[in-house]
Structure formats: C-alpha cells, structure tokens
mmCIF file of C-alpha atoms and ligand atoms in Angstrom:
data_model
loop_
_atom_site.group_PDB
_atom_site.id
_atom_site.type_symbol
_atom_site.label_atom_id
_atom_site.label_comp_id
_atom_site.label_asym_id
_atom_site.label_seq_id
_atom_site.Cartn_x
_atom_site.Cartn_y
_atom_site.Cartn_z
ATOM 1 C CA MET Q 27 0.000 0.000 0.000
ATOM 2 C CA LYS Q 28 1.405 3.404 -1.006
ATOM 3 C CA ASN Q 29 -1.027 5.791 0.702
ATOM 4 C CA PHE Q 30 -4.152 5.131 2.789
ATOM 5 C CA LEU Q 31 -6.713 7.746 1.791
ATOM 6 C CA SER Q 32 -9.760 5.570 1.091
ATOM 7 C CA VAL Q 33 -10.830 1.981 0.473
ATOM 8 C CA ASN Q 34 -9.593 2.472 -3.086
ATOM 9 C CA ASP Q 35 -6.038 2.097 -1.730
ATOM 10 C CA VAL Q 36 -6.860 -1.398 -0.475
ATOM 11 C CA SER Q 37 -6.563 -4.261 -2.965
ATOM 12 C CA ASP Q 38 -8.207 -6.853 -0.682
ATOM 13 C CA VAL Q 39 -10.498 -5.596 2.102
ATOM 14 C CA GLN Q 40 -10.995 -9.044 3.664
ATOM 15 C CA GLY Q 41 -7.223 -9.625 3.528
ATOM 16 C CA LEU Q 42 -6.647 -6.389 5.484
ATOM 17 C CA VAL Q 43 -9.329 -7.354 8.045
ATOM 18 C CA ASP Q 44 -7.631 -10.758 8.460
ATOM 19 C CA GLU Q 45 -4.228 -9.093 8.872
ATOM 20 C CA ALA Q 46 -5.617 -6.737 11.525
ATOM 21 C CA LEU Q 47 -7.056 -9.704 13.419
ATOM 22 C CA ARG Q 48 -3.693 -11.480 13.280
ATOM 23 C CA MET Q 49 -2.181 -8.357 14.863
ATOM 24 C CA LYS Q 50 -4.898 -8.286 17.497
ATOM 25 C CA ALA Q 51 -3.950 -11.872 18.444
ATOM 26 C CA HIS Q 52 -0.193 -11.121 18.424
ATOM 27 C CA PRO Q 53 0.264 -7.330 18.756
ATOM 28 C CA GLN Q 54 4.067 -7.272 18.795
ATOM 29 C CA ASN Q 55 4.931 -10.096 16.392
ATOM 30 C CA SER Q 56 6.473 -7.739 13.845
ATOM 31 C CA LYS Q 57 8.898 -4.869 14.411
ATOM 32 C CA ILE Q 58 8.842 -3.830 10.775
ATOM 33 C CA GLY Q 59 8.732 -0.173 11.912
ATOM 34 C CA ALA Q 60 11.989 -0.265 13.895
ATOM 35 C CA GLY Q 61 14.103 2.774 13.017
ATOM 36 C CA LYS Q 62 11.142 4.462 11.225
ATOM 37 C CA LYS Q 63 9.272 7.600 12.279
ATOM 38 C CA LEU Q 64 5.546 8.323 12.034
ATOM 39 C CA GLY Q 65 4.345 11.941 12.057
ATOM 40 C CA LEU Q 66 0.727 12.674 12.987
ATOM 41 C CA ILE Q 67 -0.666 16.096 12.069
ATOM 42 C CA PHE Q 68 -3.975 17.041 13.687
ATOM 43 C CA MET Q 69 -5.750 20.117 12.366
ATOM 44 C CA ASN Q 70 -8.814 19.119 14.429
ATOM 45 C CA PRO Q 71 -9.514 17.430 17.780
ATOM 46 C CA SER Q 72 -9.173 13.676 18.294
ATOM 47 C CA LEU Q 73 -9.064 11.121 21.074
ATOM 48 C CA ARG Q 74 -9.269 7.677 19.425
ATOM 49 C CA THR Q 75 -7.415 8.337 16.191
ATOM 50 C CA ARG Q 76 -4.592 10.150 17.950
ATOM 51 C CA VAL Q 77 -3.982 7.465 20.572
ATOM 52 C CA SER Q 78 -4.764 4.319 18.556
ATOM 53 C CA SER Q 79 -2.402 5.416 15.767
ATOM 54 C CA GLN Q 80 0.380 5.962 18.290
ATOM 55 C CA ALA Q 81 -0.287 2.607 19.987
ATOM 56 C CA ALA Q 82 -0.268 0.857 16.592
ATOM 57 C CA ALA Q 83 3.009 2.493 15.569
ATOM 58 C CA LEU Q 84 4.660 1.600 18.901
ATOM 59 C CA ASN Q 85 3.600 -2.038 18.456
ATOM 60 C CA LEU Q 86 5.451 -2.042 15.119
ATOM 61 C CA GLY Q 87 8.561 -0.485 16.687
ATOM 62 C CA MET Q 88 8.053 2.983 15.137
ATOM 63 C CA GLU Q 89 8.676 6.264 16.886
ATOM 64 C CA VAL Q 90 5.875 8.823 16.752
ATOM 65 C CA ILE Q 91 5.714 12.617 16.854
ATOM 66 C CA VAL Q 92 2.351 14.391 17.050
ATOM 67 C CA LEU Q 93 1.803 17.956 15.814
ATOM 68 C CA ASN Q 94 -1.414 19.834 16.612
ATOM 69 C CA THR Q 95 -1.593 22.618 14.074
ATOM 70 C CA SER Q 96 -4.429 24.524 15.765
ATOM 71 C CA GLY Q 97 -2.243 26.017 18.498
ATOM 72 C CA ASP Q 98 1.266 24.615 18.172
ATOM 73 C CA SER Q 99 2.163 25.474 14.601
ATOM 74 C CA TRP Q 100 1.873 28.146 11.928
ATOM 75 C CA GLN Q 101 -1.490 28.596 10.239
ATOM 76 C CA LEU Q 102 -1.222 26.989 6.814
ATOM 77 C CA GLU Q 103 -2.201 28.344 3.401
ATOM 78 C CA PHE Q 104 -3.554 25.905 0.786
ATOM 79 C CA GLU Q 105 -4.512 28.194 -2.121
ATOM 80 C CA GLU Q 106 -2.310 28.055 -5.194
ATOM 81 C CA GLY Q 107 -0.802 31.474 -5.912
ATOM 82 C CA ALA Q 108 -2.123 33.022 -2.680
ATOM 83 C CA ILE Q 109 -0.774 36.429 -1.653
ATOM 84 C CA MET Q 110 -0.135 35.553 1.965
ATOM 85 C CA ASN Q 111 -0.933 38.870 3.609
ATOM 86 C CA GLY Q 112 -3.597 37.390 5.913
ATOM 87 C CA LYS Q 113 -3.460 35.002 8.884
ATOM 88 C CA SER Q 114 -1.592 32.138 7.184
ATOM 89 C CA ALA Q 115 2.165 32.259 7.814
ATOM 90 C CA GLU Q 116 3.262 29.147 5.901
ATOM 91 C CA HIS Q 117 2.178 27.466 2.677
ATOM 92 C CA VAL Q 118 1.466 23.742 2.605
ATOM 93 C CA LYS Q 119 4.056 23.469 -0.179
ATOM 94 C CA GLU Q 120 6.829 24.135 2.347
ATOM 95 C CA ALA Q 121 5.136 22.650 5.445
ATOM 96 C CA ALA Q 122 4.352 19.281 3.808
ATOM 97 C CA ALA Q 123 7.740 19.064 2.132
ATOM 98 C CA VAL Q 124 9.473 19.739 5.464
ATOM 99 C CA MET Q 125 7.381 17.031 7.165
ATOM 100 C CA GLY Q 126 8.519 14.703 4.392
ATOM 101 C CA GLN Q 127 12.116 15.333 5.470
ATOM 102 C CA TYR Q 128 11.442 14.307 9.070
ATOM 103 C CA PHE Q 129 9.206 11.245 8.742
ATOM 104 C CA ASP Q 130 8.830 7.944 6.898
ATOM 105 C CA VAL Q 131 5.008 8.006 7.052
ATOM 106 C CA LEU Q 132 2.703 10.961 7.745
ATOM 107 C CA GLY Q 133 -0.867 10.876 9.065
ATOM 108 C CA VAL Q 134 -3.119 13.897 8.491
ATOM 109 C CA ARG Q 135 -6.456 14.815 10.078
ATOM 110 C CA THR Q 136 -8.333 17.582 8.309
ATOM 111 C CA PHE Q 137 -12.078 18.154 8.738
ATOM 112 C CA PRO Q 138 -14.298 19.810 6.115
ATOM 113 C CA SER Q 139 -15.339 23.451 6.386
ATOM 114 C CA LEU Q 140 -18.994 22.436 5.698
ATOM 115 C CA GLN Q 141 -19.247 25.845 3.970
ATOM 116 C CA ASN Q 142 -18.219 24.962 0.426
ATOM 117 C CA ARG Q 143 -19.056 21.499 -0.868
ATOM 118 C CA GLU Q 144 -16.889 21.726 -3.961
ATOM 119 C CA ASP Q 145 -13.838 22.705 -1.900
ATOM 120 C CA ASP Q 146 -14.419 20.040 0.752
ATOM 121 C CA TYR Q 147 -15.209 17.259 -1.721
ATOM 122 C CA SER Q 148 -12.065 18.049 -3.744
ATOM 123 C CA GLU Q 149 -10.030 17.045 -0.635
ATOM 124 C CA LYS Q 150 -7.592 19.856 -1.404
ATOM 125 C CA VAL Q 151 -5.898 19.753 2.009
ATOM 126 C CA LEU Q 152 -5.277 15.996 2.105
ATOM 127 C CA TYR Q 153 -4.135 15.904 -1.525
ATOM 128 C CA ALA Q 154 -1.780 18.829 -0.930
ATOM 129 C CA PHE Q 155 0.051 16.678 1.629
ATOM 130 C CA VAL Q 156 0.101 13.742 -0.806
ATOM 131 C CA LYS Q 157 1.533 16.028 -3.485
ATOM 132 C CA TYR Q 158 4.158 17.900 -1.477
ATOM 133 C CA ALA Q 159 5.255 15.600 1.398
ATOM 134 C CA GLY Q 160 6.848 12.993 -0.877
ATOM 135 C CA ILE Q 161 6.216 10.195 1.663
ATOM 136 C CA PRO Q 162 3.225 7.876 2.256
ATOM 137 C CA ILE Q 163 0.164 9.647 3.666
ATOM 138 C CA VAL Q 164 -2.429 8.073 5.964
ATOM 139 C CA SER Q 165 -5.804 9.769 6.334
ATOM 140 C CA LEU Q 166 -6.668 10.271 9.984
ATOM 141 C CA GLU Q 167 -10.097 11.516 8.753
ATOM 142 C CA SER Q 168 -10.379 13.915 5.878
ATOM 143 C CA ALA Q 169 -13.061 16.234 4.535
ATOM 144 C CA THR Q 170 -15.080 13.373 3.024
ATOM 145 C CA LEU Q 171 -13.771 10.063 4.430
ATOM 146 C CA HIS Q 172 -12.524 8.294 7.565
ATOM 147 C CA PRO Q 173 -10.982 5.039 6.306
ATOM 148 C CA LEU Q 174 -9.180 3.987 9.518
ATOM 149 C CA GLN Q 175 -12.555 4.138 11.288
ATOM 150 C CA SER Q 176 -14.238 2.123 8.535
ATOM 151 C CA LEU Q 177 -11.584 -0.588 8.637
ATOM 152 C CA ALA Q 178 -12.083 -0.882 12.410
ATOM 153 C CA ASP Q 179 -15.842 -1.070 11.752
ATOM 154 C CA ALA Q 180 -15.392 -3.890 9.225
ATOM 155 C CA ILE Q 181 -13.174 -5.767 11.732
ATOM 156 C CA THR Q 182 -15.845 -5.361 14.425
ATOM 157 C CA ILE Q 183 -18.658 -6.553 12.156
ATOM 158 C CA TYR Q 184 -16.593 -9.529 11.008
ATOM 159 C CA GLU Q 185 -15.737 -10.564 14.578
ATOM 160 C CA ASN Q 186 -19.371 -10.316 15.655
ATOM 161 C CA SER Q 187 -20.824 -12.161 12.659
ATOM 162 C CA VAL Q 188 -19.502 -15.612 13.517
ATOM 163 C CA SER Q 189 -22.908 -16.840 14.666
ATOM 164 C CA ILE Q 190 -24.590 -15.779 11.396
ATOM 165 C CA ASN Q 191 -24.489 -18.802 9.112
ATOM 166 C CA ASN Q 192 -25.302 -19.158 5.416
ATOM 167 C CA ARG Q 193 -26.046 -15.484 4.771
ATOM 168 C CA ASN Q 194 -24.380 -12.078 4.904
ATOM 169 C CA PRO Q 195 -25.162 -9.955 7.995
ATOM 170 C CA ARG Q 196 -27.674 -7.175 7.406
ATOM 171 C CA VAL Q 197 -25.928 -3.890 8.250
ATOM 172 C CA VAL Q 198 -27.939 -0.673 8.474
ATOM 173 C CA LEU Q 199 -26.220 2.723 8.444
ATOM 174 C CA MET Q 200 -28.735 4.839 10.356
ATOM 175 C CA TRP Q 201 -28.879 8.628 10.652
ATOM 176 C CA ALA Q 202 -29.332 10.064 14.177
ATOM 177 C CA PRO Q 203 -30.113 13.564 15.466
ATOM 178 C CA HIS Q 204 -27.489 16.078 16.586
ATOM 179 C CA ILE Q 205 -27.400 19.731 17.607
ATOM 180 C CA LYS Q 206 -24.465 20.663 15.373
ATOM 181 C CA PRO Q 207 -23.877 20.152 11.653
ATOM 182 C CA LEU Q 208 -21.425 17.252 11.378
ATOM 183 C CA PRO Q 209 -19.312 16.096 8.419
ATOM 184 C CA GLN Q 210 -20.370 13.236 6.151
ATOM 185 C CA SER Q 211 -16.903 11.640 6.414
ATOM 186 C CA VAL Q 212 -17.820 8.695 8.632
ATOM 187 C CA PRO Q 213 -21.033 7.672 6.801
ATOM 188 C CA ASN Q 214 -19.461 8.251 3.366
ATOM 189 C CA SER Q 215 -16.515 6.097 4.316
ATOM 190 C CA PHE Q 216 -18.601 3.401 5.997
ATOM 191 C CA ALA Q 217 -20.788 3.141 2.889
ATOM 192 C CA GLN Q 218 -17.750 3.001 0.623
ATOM 193 C CA TRP Q 219 -16.155 0.204 2.668
ATOM 194 C CA MET Q 220 -19.337 -1.860 3.028
ATOM 195 C CA ASN Q 221 -19.908 -1.616 -0.733
ATOM 196 C CA ALA Q 222 -16.311 -2.563 -1.532
ATOM 197 C CA TRP Q 223 -16.164 -5.364 1.049
ATOM 198 C CA GLY Q 224 -19.191 -7.111 -0.409
ATOM 199 C CA LYS Q 225 -19.602 -9.355 2.672
ATOM 200 C CA VAL Q 226 -22.678 -7.629 4.086
ATOM 201 C CA ASP Q 227 -26.258 -6.912 3.071
ATOM 202 C CA PHE Q 228 -25.907 -3.126 3.310
ATOM 203 C CA VAL Q 229 -28.770 -0.636 3.738
ATOM 204 C CA ILE Q 230 -28.812 3.109 4.483
ATOM 205 C CA SER Q 231 -31.625 4.702 6.483
ATOM 206 C CA HIS Q 232 -32.155 8.438 6.940
ATOM 207 C CA PRO Q 233 -34.891 11.065 6.844
ATOM 208 C CA GLN Q 234 -35.619 12.741 3.496
ATOM 209 C CA GLY Q 235 -32.957 15.335 2.663
ATOM 210 C CA TYR Q 236 -30.007 13.483 4.175
ATOM 211 C CA GLU Q 237 -29.023 11.539 1.030
ATOM 212 C CA LEU Q 238 -25.309 10.741 0.852
ATOM 213 C CA ASP Q 239 -23.208 11.413 -2.220
ATOM 214 C CA LYS Q 240 -23.719 8.548 -4.690
ATOM 215 C CA GLN Q 241 -19.983 8.281 -5.329
ATOM 216 C CA PHE Q 242 -19.816 6.674 -1.863
ATOM 217 C CA SER Q 243 -23.276 5.172 -1.282
ATOM 218 C CA GLN Q 244 -23.480 3.791 -4.842
ATOM 219 C CA ASN Q 245 -26.493 1.513 -5.231
ATOM 220 C CA ALA Q 246 -27.038 0.731 -1.556
ATOM 221 C CA PRO Q 247 -30.797 0.672 -0.857
ATOM 222 C CA VAL Q 248 -32.108 3.692 1.070
ATOM 223 C CA ILE Q 249 -35.038 3.327 3.486
ATOM 224 C CA ASN Q 250 -36.559 6.548 4.813
ATOM 225 C CA ASP Q 251 -38.861 4.773 7.295
ATOM 226 C CA GLN Q 252 -36.772 4.035 10.393
ATOM 227 C CA GLU Q 253 -38.967 1.201 11.703
ATOM 228 C CA GLU Q 254 -38.910 -0.490 8.312
ATOM 229 C CA ALA Q 255 -35.100 -0.212 8.194
ATOM 230 C CA LEU Q 256 -34.710 -1.768 11.641
ATOM 231 C CA LYS Q 257 -36.499 -5.002 10.647
ATOM 232 C CA ASP Q 258 -34.110 -7.975 10.340
ATOM 233 C CA ALA Q 259 -31.041 -5.776 11.029
ATOM 234 C CA ASP Q 260 -28.030 -7.574 12.526
ATOM 235 C CA PHE Q 261 -25.961 -4.400 12.954
ATOM 236 C CA ILE Q 262 -27.138 -0.790 13.299
ATOM 237 C CA TYR Q 263 -24.373 1.723 12.589
ATOM 238 C CA VAL Q 264 -25.654 4.935 14.167
ATOM 239 C CA LYS Q 265 -24.271 8.290 13.010
ATOM 240 C CA ASN Q 266 -25.394 11.845 12.483
ATOM 241 C CA TRP Q 267 -24.437 13.746 9.358
ATOM 242 C CA SER Q 268 -25.441 17.099 7.907
ATOM 243 C CA SER Q 269 -27.154 17.508 4.547
ATOM 244 C CA VAL Q 270 -25.049 17.003 1.422
ATOM 245 C CA ASN Q 271 -27.437 18.694 -1.009
ATOM 246 C CA ASP Q 272 -28.207 21.659 1.266
ATOM 247 C CA TYR Q 273 -24.550 21.527 2.102
ATOM 248 C CA GLY Q 274 -23.607 21.436 5.789
ATOM 249 C CA LYS Q 275 -27.130 22.324 6.971
ATOM 250 C CA ILE Q 276 -29.303 20.681 9.643
ATOM 251 C CA LEU Q 277 -32.729 20.036 8.141
ATOM 252 C CA PRO Q 278 -35.910 19.818 10.247
ATOM 253 C CA VAL Q 279 -36.915 16.218 11.062
ATOM 254 C CA GLU Q 280 -40.302 15.580 12.737
ATOM 255 C CA GLU Q 281 -39.747 12.090 14.168
ATOM 256 C CA ASN Q 282 -37.172 11.396 16.880
ATOM 257 C CA TRP Q 283 -34.571 9.183 15.208
ATOM 258 C CA MET Q 284 -32.634 8.464 18.414
ATOM 259 C CA LEU Q 285 -32.215 4.701 18.787
ATOM 260 C CA THR Q 286 -33.836 3.240 21.914
ATOM 261 C CA ASN Q 287 -34.135 -0.265 23.349
ATOM 262 C CA LYS Q 288 -37.796 -0.261 22.236
ATOM 263 C CA LYS Q 289 -36.770 0.358 18.630
ATOM 264 C CA LEU Q 290 -34.013 -2.271 18.917
ATOM 265 C CA LYS Q 291 -36.710 -4.889 19.597
ATOM 266 C CA LEU Q 292 -37.712 -4.561 15.927
ATOM 267 C CA THR Q 293 -34.307 -5.886 14.824
ATOM 268 C CA ASN Q 294 -32.738 -9.331 14.643
ATOM 269 C CA LYS Q 295 -31.141 -8.755 18.087
ATOM 270 C CA ALA Q 296 -28.948 -6.201 16.353
ATOM 271 C CA LYS Q 297 -25.616 -5.025 17.673
ATOM 272 C CA VAL Q 298 -25.196 -1.255 17.817
ATOM 273 C CA MET Q 299 -22.133 0.598 16.555
ATOM 274 C CA HIS Q 300 -20.999 4.225 16.655
ATOM 275 C CA CYS Q 301 -17.568 5.665 15.872
ATOM 276 C CA LEU Q 302 -17.525 7.868 19.025
ATOM 277 C CA PRO Q 303 -17.507 10.488 20.424
ATOM 278 C CA VAL Q 304 -21.240 10.154 21.013
ATOM 279 C CA ARG Q 305 -23.611 12.591 22.705
ATOM 280 C CA ARG Q 306 -25.652 10.498 25.106
ATOM 281 C CA ASN Q 307 -29.442 10.755 25.035
ATOM 282 C CA LEU Q 308 -29.270 12.836 21.855
ATOM 283 C CA VAL Q 309 -27.628 10.492 19.343
ATOM 284 C CA LEU Q 310 -27.860 7.260 21.373
ATOM 285 C CA SER Q 311 -29.702 6.622 24.629
ATOM 286 C CA ASP Q 312 -27.949 5.607 27.857
ATOM 287 C CA GLU Q 313 -29.936 2.370 27.821
ATOM 288 C CA VAL Q 314 -28.619 1.351 24.396
ATOM 289 C CA LEU Q 315 -25.032 2.396 25.085
ATOM 290 C CA GLU Q 316 -25.046 0.438 28.336
ATOM 291 C CA SER Q 317 -26.806 -2.623 26.936
ATOM 292 C CA GLU Q 318 -25.236 -5.842 25.689
ATOM 293 C CA ALA Q 319 -26.126 -4.724 22.177
ATOM 294 C CA SER Q 320 -23.516 -1.969 22.214
ATOM 295 C CA LEU Q 321 -20.203 -2.634 20.461
ATOM 296 C CA VAL Q 322 -18.878 0.920 20.719
ATOM 297 C CA ILE Q 323 -15.966 0.190 23.079
ATOM 298 C CA GLU Q 324 -14.877 -2.931 21.212
ATOM 299 C CA GLU Q 325 -15.151 -0.945 17.968
ATOM 300 C CA ALA Q 326 -12.905 1.820 19.327
ATOM 301 C CA GLY Q 327 -10.458 -0.827 20.568
ATOM 302 C CA ASN Q 328 -10.211 -2.206 17.044
ATOM 303 C CA ARG Q 329 -8.886 1.159 15.864
ATOM 304 C CA VAL Q 330 -5.418 0.019 17.040
ATOM 305 C CA TRP Q 331 -5.434 -3.105 14.838
ATOM 306 C CA ALA Q 332 -6.809 -1.205 11.875
ATOM 307 C CA ALA Q 333 -4.023 1.379 12.112
ATOM 308 C CA GLN Q 334 -1.397 -1.307 12.715
ATOM 309 C CA ALA Q 335 -2.443 -3.313 9.648
ATOM 310 C CA VAL Q 336 -2.380 -0.167 7.497
ATOM 311 C CA LEU Q 337 1.009 1.056 8.754
ATOM 312 C CA SER Q 338 2.483 -2.416 8.350
ATOM 313 C CA SER Q 339 1.218 -2.650 4.774
ATOM 314 C CA ILE Q 340 2.727 0.780 3.955
ATOM 315 C CA LEU Q 341 6.068 -0.135 5.568
ATOM 316 C CA LYS Q 342 6.160 -3.455 3.659
ATOM 317 C CA ASN Q 343 5.735 -1.459 0.456
ATOM 318 C CA GLY Q 344 8.997 0.291 1.322
HETATM 319 N N1 LIG Z 27 -13.867 8.023 15.895
HETATM 320 C C1 LIG Z 27 -12.852 8.911 15.908
HETATM 321 O O1 LIG Z 27 -12.194 9.176 14.899
HETATM 322 O O2 LIG Z 27 -12.620 9.445 17.130
HETATM 323 P P1 LIG Z 27 -11.670 10.693 17.408
HETATM 324 O O3 LIG Z 27 -12.288 11.877 16.676
HETATM 325 O O4 LIG Z 27 -11.668 10.866 18.886
HETATM 326 O O5 LIG Z 27 -10.313 10.396 16.847
#
C-alpha cells in the first residue's frame, strides 16, 4: 500500500481485516517499523485516532511525533498562488515538504469546512500533503472520508458475525439527530467500505434530505422509514451527518430518530455501533449504550489493529 486515503487504496479488504485480526492476536509479532518515524498532524480534535495510531506504531517499533496545528504550529495556506498577507504564515508546499524530510510516514487529520461542498469534496488539504510531502500519507479523517474508522468497523462486524451462518449480515447505516452540523466523512466512508467489502447486506436509512453522495453510497438501498429499516437488522451503525445537497445544513426532522431499546426490539437482536464520540441521550440513549447490544468500546479498541495493519502494509511497500 502506497497511501491510505480511502478503500480504493486497499486491494483486498478481507485480507486487510484478516491481517488486523492477526495483529490483534499477536500485537508485537512484527517490528517492521523499527528505526522508522511516524508523524501525525492534527488540524482538528481527536481522542481515538490520535492514541490508537500511536499505539499501533509503537507495536510495530516505530517512533511517533504528534503535531497539533491549531495552536502549536503556523497557520497553513492551501490556495495556489495566494498572496499571503492574511493570517496564514506558511504554505502547505513548504510545510508538507518539510514534514517529508522528518518522517517515513505521515498521518493527516483535516475536517471539512462544511461551507463549500466543492472545496471540501475536492479534498484539497489531504491531496496537498500527498503532493508535497513525498512520503506515504495516511488519512486520519479527511473532509469526506474516515478510512481507519471504517476498517475498524469492518473488523468489528466480522468478529461479531460468527454466529450468522449461510447469509451475509444485514448492516444498516442509520442517521441520528445532533445539535451541530457534522461532516459526512464517517457515513461516506462506511458506505464506501461496506460496498467494496461485499460481505454484508448493506442498507442506508435516513430522513428525506439526508441523502449521501452517490460516489460513496453507490447503489445501496435507502429506506426513509426508520422502523422499516430496523427489521431484520443484525448491525445498526448509528451516526449523524449534515445535509449534502443543502450543504452542511441541519434540516428539520419531525420524528425522533434516536435509537432506543424499544426500537431495537424490531431488529434481529442487532448489535449497535458508533464511531464515538457520542452525545448520550441525543444520538444514542444511555440504555442502548449500556446494553449488551452496544459494540462501541470494542469498535474503538479495534482502531489500534486497523491502524497497525495499514502502517504495516505501507512499511512493507517500502
Ligand atoms: N472516531 C474517531 O475518529 O474518534 P476521534 O475523533 O476521537 O479520533
């Protein structure tokens, strides 16, 4: 693997899931990263991605340096030909190239503005690092995708599907309410991975107006009736996202889409997933999060093995 920006960088999704599970069973079997350095640039907050990536790199023998650009570094400019007489003190052309001098692999987290769809969906920040750093780039969540999260999600679904025989598990990506407009990165990425994996019966459920971009959701069936979508579900992947068409906006929704234990009774004893952080009793109820149905902690734990499998694959590529 050269870069890890989306599922399109993965030649065999099941092979990567299997590799991650081998690492989960034997975390320190390989020290392929000995003598190598991983840089992690965070332009936005993170708990899981920040720590799981470091833990994964340490397991492989890598050294890690984390840079938080919000307070610790110069504000970066990304526009080509910009006259830099505003707040930005350094262009990504120099900043990324300098990072490329210090590290063997570079992870980048960059959220969307949610102001300008064309800008966000062009992934100009992430691709600037790919272009100018000259070393492999790992997305730590970009404007449109969160592939390390999706790989951890696939691992979690695979591990929890052992009792389902002779059919693919039914996995429902389900919209949930929120008070703030959130990116579409996690649902876009989850849809892209489920479609590419091909090992699940994948359905998307959301209120009218919250359609995802077809380049990620492809031909996955969409069910706008929440109760209908819950029927026969084996996994419910709960996530809020803001509107794509009315870009970055929260649209009015009459029904309360928060998942409750009562709604879970409509499913096939479904397991519940969420990438975290989650706002309790807004996105998911206490009762669901604290029930046996919840996989959220296990899912977050699998972030280490996802990152380790990806870093190992990049290091093997040389
Ligand atoms: N799920 C996830 O990426 O969590 P963080 O934002 O805390 O890294």
